[in-house]
Amino acid sequence: MNKKFSTLAIAAFCLASCHCDDDTPTTSQYITVATSIGQMTRTTTDADGNQEFAKDDQISIYAWTGNATAVPADLLVNNSINTYDGAKWTASPQMLWKDMVTPYYFLGIYPNRAVTDFTADPYVLDVTNQEKSDILVAVNTGNDGAGLTATANPVGLMFNHVMAKLVVNLQFRNQWGGTPEVESVIAVMRSTANINYVTDKGTIVTANNEANTVNVTLPETAENTNYTTIAVPQSAFRTINIVIDGKNYTFTHTEDIALESGKYTTVNLIVGRNEITLGSVSINNWQEGTNISGGEAQTDN
């Protein structure tokens, strides 16, 4: 996925350090955190419509040496929880530089997340907690994976959405005589995955076996018309069930609908009393994207 600075959170982590030689000026041995937030899909929005971290938000920081894509058991920074007080970040436990010359590799995760397997971190979608399910990841391994030393201040971390998002919009034909009461909108999809944070191509989320599809009830974001959920990235998604007045309406696309890491897919459905017609399907990053159209669905008899 191409990184777009206008749509991703950029966190500048200011790393202060010390040196043991008596003739070398010592500043601070601590790694401190200062952040500036660009536009990002989050639940907290300021008066100007900009997305931002909220007070008491927490991020996990990991750092190691050796190899950018091989995290050792002995981490130099192991899940230091950085908490935002509205102005600055405070780390617990405190983060320290080993020395001035050792190359470090950095990983940041929002919301805070304890990780023990950095190549296969188990993930389970929790539709009742959308913010927790929307994982953002930042990795900085320096130029060409050479790492960053304590002199490379500040260390920049760009956070990317690694999950997908599904948006379902409903329109209703005139035969309904208005907007009916929708009982539920359910997507048949995979909801578990493994996250590899340290590939040479960036963070990769791999959905578990296609046979493990489940019914995911989408949270309602606008009464009877709009339903949205974070989703595991996957390529074999096709089916949406809508329940109105106890009657099940099933939409199955003729082709797979891609749910892509860092993007949201919008499915626009026109609901009649006897069938659902697909208006359009669009796959977007947080700002723009392409369109896919075609397909329809029938009600269950």
Backbone as a ProteinNet text record, in pm:
[ID]
protein_1_A
[PRIMARY]
MNKKFSTLAIAAFCLASCHCDDDTPTTSQYITVATSIGQMTRTTTDADGNQEFAKDDQISIYAWTGNATAVPADLLVNNSINTYDGAKWTASPQMLWKDMVTPYYFLGIYPNRAVTDFTADPYVLDVTNQEKSDILVAVNTGNDGAGLTATANPVGLMFNHVMAKLVVNLQFRNQWGGTPEVESVIAVMRSTANINYVTDKGTIVTANNEANTVNVTLPETAENTNYTTIAVPQSAFRTINIVIDGKNYTFTHTEDIALESGKYTTVNLIVGRNEITLGSVSINNWQEGTNISGGEAQTDN
[TERTIARY]
84.7	0	87.5	59	133.5	100.6	203.7	182.9	150.6	47.6	7.4	17.1	104.5	129.8	6.1	-83.6	-200.9	-303.5	-292.4	-396.5	-346.4	-223.3	-167.6	-120.1	-122.2	-70.8	79.9	145	289.6	330.7	404.9	448.4	598.4	646	788.9	831.4	913.2	956.6	1094.5	1102.7	1225.4	1309.7	1423.8	1504.2	1628.4	1633	1749.6	1838.6	1970.1	2060.4	2177.4	2256.3	2374.8	2491.7	2612	2733	2817.8	2886	2955.6	3090.8	3148.8	3280.1	3272.3	3371.8	3370.6	3382.5	3449.5	3473	3362.8	3255.3	3143.2	3024.6	2967	2853.2	2738.8	2676.2	2563.8	2435.8	2335	2206.6	2111.4	2051.7	1961.7	1971.8	1961.3	1966	1830.5	1727.2	1592	1548.3	1463.1	1394	1258.2	1235.6	1106.2	1028.2	898.7	809.4	734.9	740.1	657.1	589.4	459.6	386.6	316.7	307.9	220.3	134.8	6.2	-89.1	-139.3	-122.5	-184.4	-324.6	-388.8	-525.2	-524.9	-614.2	-615.9	-756.8	-798.4	-930.4	-928.1	-983.2	-990.5	-1123.2	-1157.7	-1286.6	-1282	-1162.4	-1150.7	-1124.5	-1210.6	-1199.2	-1208	-1117.8	-1120.9	-1224.6	-1232.2	-1335	-1318.9	-1197.4	-1171.7	-1186.4	-1227.2	-1245.2	-1120	-1011	-887	-886.8	-831.3	-822.2	-699.5	-711.4	-601.6	-605.1	-490.1	-487	-565.5	-627.4	-706.4	-631.5	-665.6	-607.9	-629.2	-525.2	-522.3	-504.9	-489.5	-452.1	-317.5	-298.4	-173.3	-119.5	12	79.6	187.2	213.3	320.9	443.2	560.8	685.9	776.2	833.9	931.9	1057.3	1174.6	1300.3	1397.1	1476.5	1571.6	1692	1792.4	1912.2	1934.7	2030.6	2066.9	2021.2	1890.8	1837.3	1697	1668.2	1539.8	1421.1	1436.3	1323.2	1330.6	1418.3	1430.1	1434.9	1321.9	1313.6	1366.6	1471.2	1527	1439.8	1463.4	1388.8	1424.6	1549.8	1598.1	1580.6	1462.3	1432	1493.5	1540.1	1592.2	1478.9	1372.1	1248.4	1137.2	1073.3	974.5	839	757	621.1	620.1	697.7	687.9	557.4	468.6	338.7	354.7	330.7	337.7	196.1	168.2	34	32.3	-69.4	-83.2	-168.4	-118.2	-194	-262.1	-262.7	-320.9	-216.8	-93	15.4	143.1	169.8	293.3	268.9	367.1	360.9	454.5	409.7	491.5	505.3	630.9	658.9	664.6	611.6	622	631.5	746	865.6	939.9	1028	1104.5	1191.2	1207.5	1285.3	1425.4	1525.6	1664.5	1743	1838.5	1936.9	2041.7	2087.6	2197.3	2328.9	2353	2471.4	2445.2	2548	2530.3	2545.5	2598.9	2637.3	2562.1	2495.3	2426.2	2300.8	2284.8	2164.1	2041.2	1934.6	1807.2	1705.5	1611.6	1495.6	1371.1	1277.9	1163.6	1031	941	804	708.8	606.7	502.1	366.8	281.6	148.2	45	-62.1	-177.2	-301.8	-391.2	-372.9	-269.3	-228.2	-121	-153.2	-47.6	-68.7	54.9	35.7	145	168	288.7	322.4	436.2	420.3	527.6	580	496.8	538.8	522.5	633.5	627.6	607	610.7	584.3	447.6	382	248.9	172.2	138.2	64.5	-84.7	-148.4	-290	-380.7	-475.5	-570.9	-712.1	-801.7	-943.1	-1023.9	-1104.7	-1189.3	-1290.8	-1301.4	-1403.3	-1492.5	-1607.8	-1694.3	-1753.2	-1754.1	-1808.2	-1707.8	-1582.6	-1479.1	-1403.1	-1459.4	-1403.7	-1266.1	-1247.2	-1118.3	-1007.3	-1035.9	-937.4	-905.1	-1003.8	-984.2	-907.6	-909	-841.6	-695.2	-611.1	-470.8	-389.5	-309.9	-216.5	-75.4	9.5	146.1	244.7	354.4	463.4	594.5	674.7	805.5	909.3	1022.5	1134.5	1261.9	1319	1442.8	1559.6	1543.9	1652.2	1664.7	1764.5	1787.8	1835.9	1764.5	1799.7	1810.6	1731.4	1729.8	1854.3	1930.6	2055.9	2035.2	1913.4	1886.4	1911.4	1877.8	1892.1	1972.2	2066.6	2143.9	2089.3	2143.2	2094.5	2118.2	2205.7	2231.1	2125.2	2041.6	1939.2	1812.9	1822.6	1708	1637	1502.7	1414.5	1392.9	1347.6	1314.4	1168.2	1142.1	1004.9	937.2	812.5	731.6	601.4	577.7	453.8	359.4	244.3	146.6	55	36.3	-52.5	-162.9	-281.7	-388.1	-350.1	-354.9	-321.7	-445.2	-556.1	-680.9	-756.3	-865.9	-952.6	-1077.3	-1159.2	-1287.5	-1394.5	-1511.6	-1625.8	-1738.1	-1790	-1902.7	-2016.5	-2134.9	-2252.8	-2356.8	-2394.6	-2498.9	-2625.8	-2739.7	-2867.6	-2957.1	-3014.1	-3121.2	-3243	-3362.4	-3484.4	-3575.4	-3628.9	-3718	-3848.8	-3920.1	-4043.3	-4148.4	-4140.7	-4241.3	-4242.4	-4136.2	-4134.4	-4220.5	-4247.1	-4324.1	-4245.9	-4113.5	-4027.4	-3912.1	-3839.2	-3725.4	-3771.5	-3758.8	-3803.7	-3705.7	-3748.5	-3663.1	-3575.4	-3445.4	-3350.5	-3307.6	-3326.3	-3289.2	-3139.6	-3078.5	-2934.8	-2880.1	-2750.4	-2674.2	-2555.1	-2544	-2445.5	-2356.6	-2226.3	-2129.3	-2073.8	-2068.5	-2011.8	-1864.7	-1776.2	-1634.8	-1546.8	-1418.3	-1321.6	-1291.8	-1280	-1263.6	-1138.9	-1054.5	-929.7	-813.3	-694.8	-578.6	-451	-338.1	-206.5	-139.4	-70.3	-2.3	148	214	360.3	406.7	469.5	508.2	640.6	721.2	861.7	903.4	816.7	859.2	934.7	1009	1081	987.9	859.2	759.5	661.5	694.2	605.3	518.2	425.7	337.5	236.4	222.7	130.6	32.8	-96.2	-201.5	-253.5	-248.8	-293.8	-417	-529.9	-653.5	-641.5	-707.4	-707.4	-793.2	-792.2	-853.2	-993.6	-1022.4	-1152.1	-1268.7	-1244.4	-1351.3	-1395.8	-1315.7	-1347.4	-1430.8	-1512.3	-1597.4	-1703.4	-1737.5	-1839.1	-1934.2	-2045.8	-2139.9	-2100.3	-2060.4	-2018.1	-2128.6	-2190.9	-2296.8	-2234.5	-2263.5	-2202.2	-2268.6	-2190.4	-2247.8	-2319.1	-2428.9	-2506.6	-2444.7	-2411.7	-2352.9	-2448	-2553.2	-2662.7	-2789.1	-2891.1	-3007.9	-3066.9	-3066.3	-3128.7	-3065.7	-2957.8	-2902.3	-2752.2	-2677.5	-2531.8	-2476.2	-2389.1	-2331.5	-2182.8	-2099.8	-1955.1	-1883.7	-1778.9	-1695.6	-1552.1	-1458.3	-1323	-1330.3	-1243.3	-1246.7	-1105.5	-1092.5	-966.5	-946.6	-830.5	-806.2	-823.6	-898.2	-925.9	-977.2	-974.2	-1009.7	-1132.8	-1184.6	-1293.8	-1428.4	-1443.3	-1568.8	-1670.6	-1796	-1899.9	-2038.7	-2070.5	-2209.9	-2242.8	-2357.7	-2413.2	-2559.1	-2599.5	-2738.8	-2800.2	-2921.3	-2993.9	-3126.8	-3158.5	-3284	-3375	-3494	-3594.9	-3728.2	-3790.9	-3919.8	-3915.7	-3804.9	-3791.1	-3760.7	-3751.5	-3725.1	-3579.8	-3513.7	-3372.2	-3354.1	-3276.2	-3239.7	-3091.5	-3057.1	-2918.5	-2861.9	-2750	-2675.9	-2547.3	-2527.2	-2402.6	-2345.3	-2228.5	-2164.5	-2119	-2120.2	-2079.7	-1929.1	-1853.9	-1709.2	-1666	-1544.4	-1490.6	-1476.6	-1505.5	-1486.5	-1363.9	-1267.3	-1143.4	-1161.5	-1123.7	-1111.4	-961.7	-909.3	-765.6	-711.6	-590.2	-522.6	-508.7	-550.4	-536.8	-640.3	-740.3	-842.6	-981.3	-1081.3	-1218.6	-1292	-1376.9	-1459.5	-1603.3	-1664.4	-1802.5	-1892.9	-1996.7	-2095.4	-2228.1	-2278.1	-2404.8	-2513.1	-2614.6	-2720.6	-2854.7	-2932.1	-3068	-3162.8	-3241.1	-3322.4	-3467.9	-3519.6	-3661.6	-3726.4	-3858.8	-3926.4	-3896.5	-3853.9	-3830.2	-3685.3	-3604.4	-3465.9	-3379.7	-3249.1	-3150.6	-3068.1	-3057.6	-2976.4	-2851.4	-2738.5	-2612.9	-2602.8	-2584.5	-2561.7	-2418.3	-2322.6	-2181.3	-2098	-1976	-1876.9	-1754.2	-1705.8	-1585.9	-1482.6	-1357	-1246.9	-1158.9	-1144.5	-1075.6	-966.6	-865.5	-785.8	-864.9	-804.8	-885.7	-938.5	-896.6	-943.3	-1001.8	-940.5	-984	-960.5	-1024.5	-1006.2	-1082.2	-1097	-1164.3	-1300.6	-1379.6	-1515.2	-1531.2	-1614.4	-1652.9	-1805	-1870.5	-2016.5	-2063.7	-2191.9	-2252	-2293.8	-2397.8	-2441.5	-2574.6	-2643.7	-2770.4	-2796	-2899.1	-2931.5	-3081.9	-3125.9	-3267.6	-3299.6	-3427.9	-3470.7	-3481.9	-3472.2	-3493.6	-3642.9	-3680.9	-3822.6	-3861.2
-118.9	0	123	217.5	341.1	424.1	479.9	562.8	704.6	764.3	900.1	982.8	1083.1	1159.9	1233.8	1270.1	1346.3	1263.6	1132.9	1049.5	954.6	972.3	883.2	963.3	898.6	963.8	959.5	1074.6	1081.7	1118	1031.5	1056.6	1075.7	1186.4	1210.7	1174.2	1073.5	1026	1084.1	1178.2	1248.4	1164.9	1123.3	1028.9	1098.8	1121.4	1179.9	1068	1094.2	986.4	1035.4	938.2	972	889.1	931.6	860.4	849.7	738.3	712.1	780.4	824.3	886.5	1018.8	1046.1	1167.9	1292.7	1283.5	1402.2	1425	1349.2	1365.6	1424.6	1536	1597	1497.9	1495.3	1406.9	1488.6	1446.1	1515.6	1439.9	1334	1252	1109	1015.2	874.5	822.2	903.3	856.1	881.1	792.7	813.5	873.7	995.6	1059	1069.9	1091.5	1087	1218.2	1275.2	1390.8	1361.4	1385.6	1347.7	1465.9	1461.6	1552.1	1465.4	1493.7	1405.8	1469.9	1398.5	1439.2	1384	1394.6	1344.7	1193.4	1135.1	991.5	950.3	833	783.9	737.1	819.2	786.8	839.3	798.3	839.5	980	1033.1	1165.3	1269.5	1370.2	1474.6	1610.1	1703.5	1835.1	1923.7	2050.2	2141.8	2172.8	2156	2183.4	2059.8	1948.2	1825.7	1742.7	1780.8	1705	1589.2	1476.8	1360.5	1374.8	1330.2	1349.3	1243.9	1225.8	1141	1207.9	1126.3	1177	1155.8	1235.1	1219.3	1075.5	1019.2	881.8	776.1	815.3	717.7	656.2	531	461.7	391.4	398.8	328.3	238.7	126.5	36.2	62.7	69.2	86.8	-33.3	-85.4	-193.6	-148.1	-189.3	-159.5	-275	-301.4	-412.3	-382.2	-466.5	-454.3	-584.8	-581.7	-703.1	-703.4	-728.1	-739.5	-681.1	-605.7	-535.9	-630.2	-747.6	-838.8	-961.1	-956.8	-1067.7	-1009.6	-1015.5	-958.1	-1059.6	-1024.8	-1119.1	-1129.3	-1232.7	-1248.6	-1139.4	-1092.8	-991.4	-853.2	-796.8	-664.2	-556	-448.4	-335.2	-248.7	-237.1	-174	-274.1	-321.3	-429	-380.9	-336.8	-291.1	-182.1	-78.2	40.7	112.1	123.3	187	337.6	408.6	554.3	610.1	688.3	741.6	891.2	935.1	1075.6	1149.1	1262.7	1339.7	1461.1	1468.5	1581.9	1677.9	1667	1754.2	1677.3	1573.2	1497.2	1350.8	1268.3	1124.7	1088.4	998.7	950.1	799.6	751.5	609.6	534.6	411.9	323.5	178.9	110.2	163.2	261.3	338.2	436.6	368.1	433.6	377.8	436.8	351.7	395.1	354.4	440	401.3	311.7	213.3	128.5	205.2	275.8	359.8	451.5	524.1	621	561.4	440.5	390.6	265.7	197.3	73.6	104.4	44.1	67.7	2.8	80.6	32.2	21.2	-71.6	-82.5	-61.1	19.6	62.2	14.1	-24	-63	4.5	71.1	130.3	72.9	49.9	-6.1	74.3	112.8	176.5	94.3	69.3	95.6	0.4	26.5	-52.2	-201	-279.4	-421.4	-500.3	-598.8	-686.5	-790.9	-794.9	-886.8	-977.5	-1106.7	-1202.4	-1268.2	-1276	-1331.9	-1223.2	-1165.9	-1051.2	-1091.2	-1219.2	-1266	-1331.3	-1363	-1426.3	-1390.6	-1263.1	-1215	-1241.7	-1326	-1359.1	-1236.7	-1223.1	-1111.3	-1166.4	-1114.4	-1150.1	-1021.1	-1006.2	-888.2	-881.8	-765.5	-740.8	-628.4	-664.1	-562.7	-468.7	-509.7	-423.7	-319.3	-332	-235.2	-199.6	-106.4	-71.5	-6.2	78.5	146.5	47.6	-46.3	-148.6	-235.8	-260.8	-347.2	-279.1	-145.4	-69.3	-50.3	-145.5	-143	-56.3	33.5	116.8	72.7	63	15.1	112.2	138.3	221.2	146.8	142.2	76.5	171.4	185	261.8	181.2	135.9	57.3	132.8	264.6	344.5	330.1	396.5	389.8	251	189.9	56.9	-46.4	-28.3	-125.3	-125.7	-15.1	-8.6	25.4	59.5	94.5	241.1	283.1	421.8	425.2	517.3	533.6	651.2	669.3	773.7	913.6	927.2	1059	1097.7	1005	1030.9	1083.5	1203.1	1262	1364.4	1370.6	1271.3	1152.5	1043.8	926	936.3	933.3	945.3	810.4	805.4	684.5	721.5	663.2	687.1	570	598.1	492.8	468.8	340.1	298.4	208	221.9	125.4	-7.6	-115.7	-246.3	-333.6	-298.7	-369.6	-300.7	-358.8	-301.1	-245.4	-178	-129.4	-159.1	-202.8	-229	-133.1	-65	26.7	-21.8	-39.8	-80.4	30.3	84.3	186.6	125.9	152.9	99.4	211.3	189.3	273.2	183.9	243	162.6	211.8	116.8	151.9	209.5	280	348	252.5	125.4	28.1	9.2	52.1	42.3	151.1	258.1	368.7	445.3	445.4	511.4	420	459.1	378.4	279.2	149.6	49.7	36.7	-33	-61.5	-182.6	-158.9	-266.4	-332.6	-462.5	-534.9	-560.8	-596.9	-623.4	-627	-596.5	-613.1	-700.9	-815	-916.5	-948.7	-938.7	-976	-1114.3	-1199.3	-1333.4	-1325.1	-1329.9	-1305.6	-1374.2	-1369.8	-1419	-1307.9	-1345.2	-1244.4	-1265.9	-1362	-1385	-1383.3	-1348.7	-1335.4	-1343.8	-1345.9	-1331.1	-1207.7	-1131.5	-1009.7	-1032.5	-1006.3	-1008	-862.9	-813.6	-673.2	-643.9	-746.3	-721	-784.7	-784.9	-830.6	-717.6	-752.3	-648.6	-566.8	-603.9	-529	-455.9	-447.9	-382.3	-481.9	-430.3	-516.1	-586.5	-717.3	-797.1	-869.3	-857.5	-926.7	-1040.7	-1162.5	-1280.5	-1338.8	-1335.3	-1391.2	-1541.7	-1595.6	-1739.9	-1808.9	-1940.5	-2021.7	-1975.8	-1977.3	-1931.2	-2007.6	-2132	-2212.7	-2157.4	-2068	-2012.9	-1885.2	-1869.4	-1751.4	-1753.1	-1634.6	-1619.7	-1508.2	-1499	-1390	-1271.9	-1163	-1042.6	-938.6	-906.2	-805.5	-666.9	-586.8	-455.3	-355.2	-275.8	-168.9	-65.4	-14.5	87.1	223.7	295.4	428.8	539.4	505.8	598.1	513.7	555.4	471.2	414.9	282.1	205.2	224.4	301	329.5	307.1	310.5	301.6	211.8	118.5	20	5.8	8.9	13.6	-74.6	-142.9	-219.7	-226.7	-232.8	-274.7	-421.4	-463	-600.7	-652.7	-783.8	-848.5	-837.8	-795	-794.2	-934	-941.7	-1071.3	-1047.8	-1152.6	-1137.2	-1216.8	-1302.3	-1392.3	-1351	-1225.7	-1177.1	-1152	-1201.4	-1183.3	-1155.1	-1202.2	-1211.9	-1118.4	-1049.1	-963.9	-1002.2	-1024.7	-1054.3	-936	-900.5	-789.6	-843.2	-814.9	-860.9	-740.7	-744.9	-639.6	-706.3	-666.2	-722.7	-875.4	-929.2	-1073.2	-1147.3	-1075.4	-1138	-1116.1	-1222.4	-1216.1	-1185.4	-1081.4	-1045.3	-1075.2	-1155.4	-1196.6	-1135.8	-1066.8	-1015.5	-1096.7	-1154.7	-1225.2	-1169.5	-1109.4	-1052.2	-1164.6	-1137.7	-1239.1	-1263.3	-1169.9	-1183.3	-1153.1	-1194.1	-1162.5	-1011.7	-964.2	-823.8	-815.6	-737.9	-727.5	-633.4	-681.5	-597.1	-581.2	-461.2	-441.2	-369.3	-407.4	-344.1	-194.4	-114.7	29.8	98.3	23.2	82.2	45.8	124.9	86.2	55.6	-44.6	-85.8	-46.5	26.4	69.8	-10	-70.9	-145.6	-71.3	-22.1	49.9	-43.6	-68.6	-162.1	-90.6	-124.5	-73.7	-187.8	-169.4	-277.3	-261.1	-363.1	-370.2	-474.7	-487.6	-587.6	-729.9	-744.6	-878.3	-904	-800.1	-821	-704.2	-729.2	-625.5	-608.1	-485.7	-456.5	-382.7	-424.1	-358	-226.1	-118.1	10.7	22.3	8	12.9	-40.5	-77.3	-115.4	-30.3	38.7	119.8	80.9	73.2	41.1	164.3	214.7	340.8	329.1	416.3	440.6	540.9	605.8	691.1	815.9	838.4	957	929.1	837.8	823.2	681.6	645.5	510.1	487.1	359.6	323	261.3	241.6	189.1	56.5	-30.3	-156.7	-163.3	-204.4	-211	-344.1	-374.5	-496.8	-593	-674.4	-776.8	-744.7	-848.4	-829.7	-947.8	-935.9	-1043.8	-1057.8	-1175.6	-1204.5	-1229.1	-1218.5	-1250.4	-1400.7	-1445.6	-1587.4	-1617.6	-1730.7	-1769.8	-1840
0	0	0	-92.1	-93.6	28.1	89	206.5	162	218.6	186.7	313.2	311	431.2	478.5	384.8	424.8	499.2	496.4	555.4	660.8	703.2	803.2	921.8	1037.9	1156.7	1152.4	1175.9	1179.6	1320.5	1382.6	1519.5	1519.8	1573.1	1585.8	1725.7	1735.2	1865.3	1892.8	1987.8	2016.5	2110.7	2063.9	2137.5	2191.4	2321.7	2383.8	2432.8	2449.7	2484.3	2566.1	2617.9	2694	2647.1	2686.7	2651.4	2775.9	2793	2917.5	2925.9	2813.7	2819.6	2892.4	2976.8	3057.6	2972.8	2855.3	2773.8	2672.4	2680.1	2588.3	2662.2	2611.1	2679.9	2692.5	2808.4	2833.8	2837.5	2759.8	2761.7	2852.7	2803.1	2883	2835.7	2927.2	2889.7	2847.7	2862.5	2837.2	2693.7	2645.4	2518.5	2552.3	2508.8	2533.7	2403.6	2414.1	2299	2284.6	2164.6	2130.8	1998.7	1987.6	1866.6	1803.6	1670.5	1596.5	1506.5	1500.5	1433.3	1305.7	1195.5	1071	1064.2	947.4	933.5	939.4	1018.8	1039.9	1078.7	1036.1	1073.1	1217.8	1307.1	1449.6	1501	1620.9	1674.7	1732.3	1759	1819.2	1711.7	1703.8	1603.4	1671.1	1631.6	1693.8	1626.2	1670.9	1621.8	1473.5	1420.2	1279.5	1191.6	1252.1	1176.5	1159.2	1227	1217.3	1316	1272.9	1359.9	1449.4	1573.5	1667	1776.8	1842.5	1960.5	2072	2154.4	2266.2	2396.8	2495.3	2628.5	2675.6	2734.1	2785.8	2677.5	2549.7	2447.6	2483	2444.5	2474.3	2350.2	2333.3	2225.3	2284.4	2217.5	2257.6	2171.4	2234.6	2163.2	2189.3	2079.5	2086.3	2012.3	2061.1	1992.5	2013.4	1911.4	1918.4	1829.7	1839.4	1757.5	1682.6	1589.9	1517.9	1374.7	1351	1216.3	1213.5	1108.1	1101.4	1098.3	1037.3	1020.5	1110.8	1210	1305.4	1446.3	1515.6	1649.8	1750.7	1825.9	1922.9	2047.1	2124.7	2249.7	2349.3	2342.7	2436.4	2374.8	2389.2	2335.4	2422.9	2359.2	2435.3	2489.6	2413.9	2461.9	2436	2540.8	2529.3	2579.3	2485.2	2515.6	2621.8	2596.1	2680.5	2645.8	2742.8	2720.5	2734.9	2624.6	2625.2	2630.7	2734.8	2759.1	2731.6	2659.2	2620.5	2722.3	2772.8	2871.8	2810.7	2678.6	2609	2556.7	2607.7	2563.7	2533	2609.7	2590.8	2624.6	2586.2	2611.5	2725.8	2812.5	2923.1	2911	2915.1	2895.1	3026.6	3025.4	3141.3	3091.8	3115.8	3181.4	3091.2	3151.7	3076.3	2971.6	2857.5	2746.8	2748	2730	2739.3	2615.1	2577.8	2477.4	2541.8	2467.1	2513.9	2509.7	2398.7	2381.5	2263.2	2220.2	2112.7	1973	1962.2	1830.4	1785.4	1875.1	1837.5	1755.5	1636	1556	1620.7	1630.2	1683.9	1570.5	1588.3	1500.3	1585.3	1534.8	1615.2	1556.6	1646.7	1612.2	1709.3	1655.3	1738.2	1700.5	1799	1774.5	1852.3	1784.5	1849	1816.3	1914.9	2057.9	2116.9	2240.9	2300.1	2291.1	2263.1	2233.8	2275.4	2360.8	2402.2	2293.9	2239.4	2130.9	2175.5	2153.6	2182.3	2055.6	1951.9	1823.8	1717.9	1673.5	1583.2	1437.6	1408.3	1272.5	1258.3	1369.8	1364.8	1491.7	1504	1620.5	1598.8	1680.9	1659	1677.1	1585.1	1588.3	1576.4	1659.9	1654.1	1647.8	1544.2	1530.2	1642.8	1705.4	1807.6	1757	1699	1638.5	1742.4	1869	1974.3	2019.6	1975.9	2011.6	1884.7	1808.6	1678.4	1689.2	1789.7	1802.4	1836.8	1924.1	1958.5	1837.9	1753.7	1637.7	1525.1	1523.5	1417.9	1456.6	1419.1	1460	1364.2	1422.8	1348.4	1383	1281.5	1302.7	1238.9	1310.3	1259	1277.2	1171.5	1176.5	1118.9	1188.4	1134.6	1154.9	1044.2	1049.3	987.5	968.7	913.4	763.1	707.3	563.3	523.3	428.5	377.9	489.3	595.1	703.2	789.4	786.6	862.1	1008.8	1046.4	1184.9	1213.5	1333.9	1377.7	1506.7	1513.3	1636	1715.2	1836	1925.7	1872	1772.1	1714.3	1611.5	1572.5	1470	1535.8	1592.6	1662.6	1574.5	1576.3	1638	1543.8	1597.7	1516.4	1474.1	1342.7	1294.2	1281.7	1323.7	1308.1	1238.2	1121.8	1047.7	1069.5	1125.8	1155.4	1035.5	1003.2	895.4	948.9	895	923.6	860.4	936.3	879	859.3	921.8	896.2	781.9	741.7	640.1	708	630.2	681	577	623.7	536.3	571.2	468.3	483.9	394.7	452.5	376.1	385.5	270.1	263	202.8	265.1	218.3	167.1	48.6	-3.5	-23.7	-16.3	-21.7	-133.8	-209.7	-319.8	-265.6	-354	-313.3	-259.1	-298.5	-255.6	-104.3	-36.4	109.7	174.1	99.9	157.1	262.6	249.3	347.4	385.1	486.5	532.1	637.2	611.5	708.8	824.8	927.5	1042.3	1009.2	1003	972.5	1103.2	1110.4	1232.7	1240.6	1128.2	1129.6	988.1	977.2	853.7	888.9	821.6	859.4	739.7	759.2	656.2	687.9	586.8	603.5	563.1	662.2	634.5	737.7	714.3	811.7	912.3	1037.5	1142.4	1227.2	1189.6	1262.2	1163.7	1215	1127.4	1209.4	1140.3	1201.5	1143.1	1227.9	1185.3	1188.6	1075.9	1068.9	1058.9	1165	1171.9	1102.8	1073	1038.8	906.4	806.5	674.5	605.1	499.9	426.7	338	334.6	258.6	349.5	477	572	645.4	724.2	803.3	712.8	730.2	649.5	741.5	709.4	783.7	697.2	749.5	675.4	742.1	670	724.6	738.4	839.5	858.9	753.6	752	647.7	610.8	479.5	429.2	490	529.9	589.5	724.2	780.1	911.8	904.4	800.2	790.6	900.2	946.6	1050.5	1009.8	1079.1	1057.4	1145.1	1081.3	1152.7	1141.7	1253.8	1255.5	1258	1155.8	1143.7	1237.6	1309.4	1391.4	1303.9	1355	1283.7	1308.1	1200.1	1212.6	1169.2	1096.4	1067	1061.5	1131.3	1155.1	1026.6	1017	908.7	770.7	761	628.1	615.5	724.3	713.7	823	782.3	874.3	842.3	946.3	926.4	1027	980.9	1072.8	1023.1	1117.2	1085.4	1043.1	952.1	901.8	880	886.6	851.9	700.5	652.5	507.9	449.5	339	276.1	135.3	53.4	-88	-129	-42.4	-81.6	-22.7	13.3	70.7	-40.5	-20.5	-122	-66.1	53.9	97.3	212.5	199.3	304.6	323.6	446.7	480.5	553.6	514.3	576.4	627.6	752.5	811.9	834.6	772	785.5	816.8	925.8	967.4	972.5	1019.4	1033	904.5	794	664.8	625.7	578	543.3	394.7	365.4	228.8	211.6	111.8	92.7	-34.5	-19.1	-133.6	-148	-266.3	-295.5	-424.9	-414.4	-532.4	-625.4	-755.1	-852.4	-851.3	-795.5	-785.4	-642.5	-609.6	-477.9	-461.4	-341.3	-305.5	-215.7	-256.1	-178.9	-60.7	55.8	174.1	197.3	171.7	165.2	287.9	324.2	436.9	412.7	510.9	501	414.8	365.9	280.7	331.7	289.5	319.1	190	196.6	84	113.3	20.3	36.6	-56.5	-0.2	-77.7	-66.7	-179.3	-183.7	-237	-155.4	-192.2	-200	-302.5	-317.4	-282.3	-178.5	-123.5	-166.4	-236.7	-267.1	-178.7	-188.4	-105.4	-151.7	-276.2	-329.3	-368.6	-374.2	-412.8	-366.5	-366.1	-339.7	-466.2	-515	-632.4	-588.7	-642.2	-609.4	-682.8	-607.2	-670.5	-717.2	-625.7	-662	-547.7	-581.5	-481.7	-506.8	-405.9	-422.6	-319	-362.5	-272.8	-261.7	-141.9	-121.1	-16.1	-27.3	91.2	173.6	270.5	356.9	285.9	158.4	89	-49.4	-125.4	-264	-313.1	-423.3	-474.5	-604	-642.6	-767	-738.2	-844.8	-830.8	-903.7	-845.8	-908.5	-904.4	-1014.3	-1014.7	-1071.1	-1046.9	-1099.2	-990.4	-1017.4	-922.6	-858.1	-809.6	-740.7	-648.6	-565.9	-471.8	-459.5	-413.5	-397.3	-250.3	-217.5	-81.8	-65.1	59.5	89.4	86.5	33.3	30.3	159.9
[MASK]
+++++++++++++++++++++++++++++++++++++++++++++++++++++++++++++++++++++++++++++++++++++++++++++++++++++++++++++++++++++++++++++++++++++++++++++++++++++++++++++++++++++++++++++++++++++++++++++++++++++++++++++++++++++++++++++++++++++++++++++++++++++++++++++++++++++++++++++++++++++++++++++++++++++++++++++

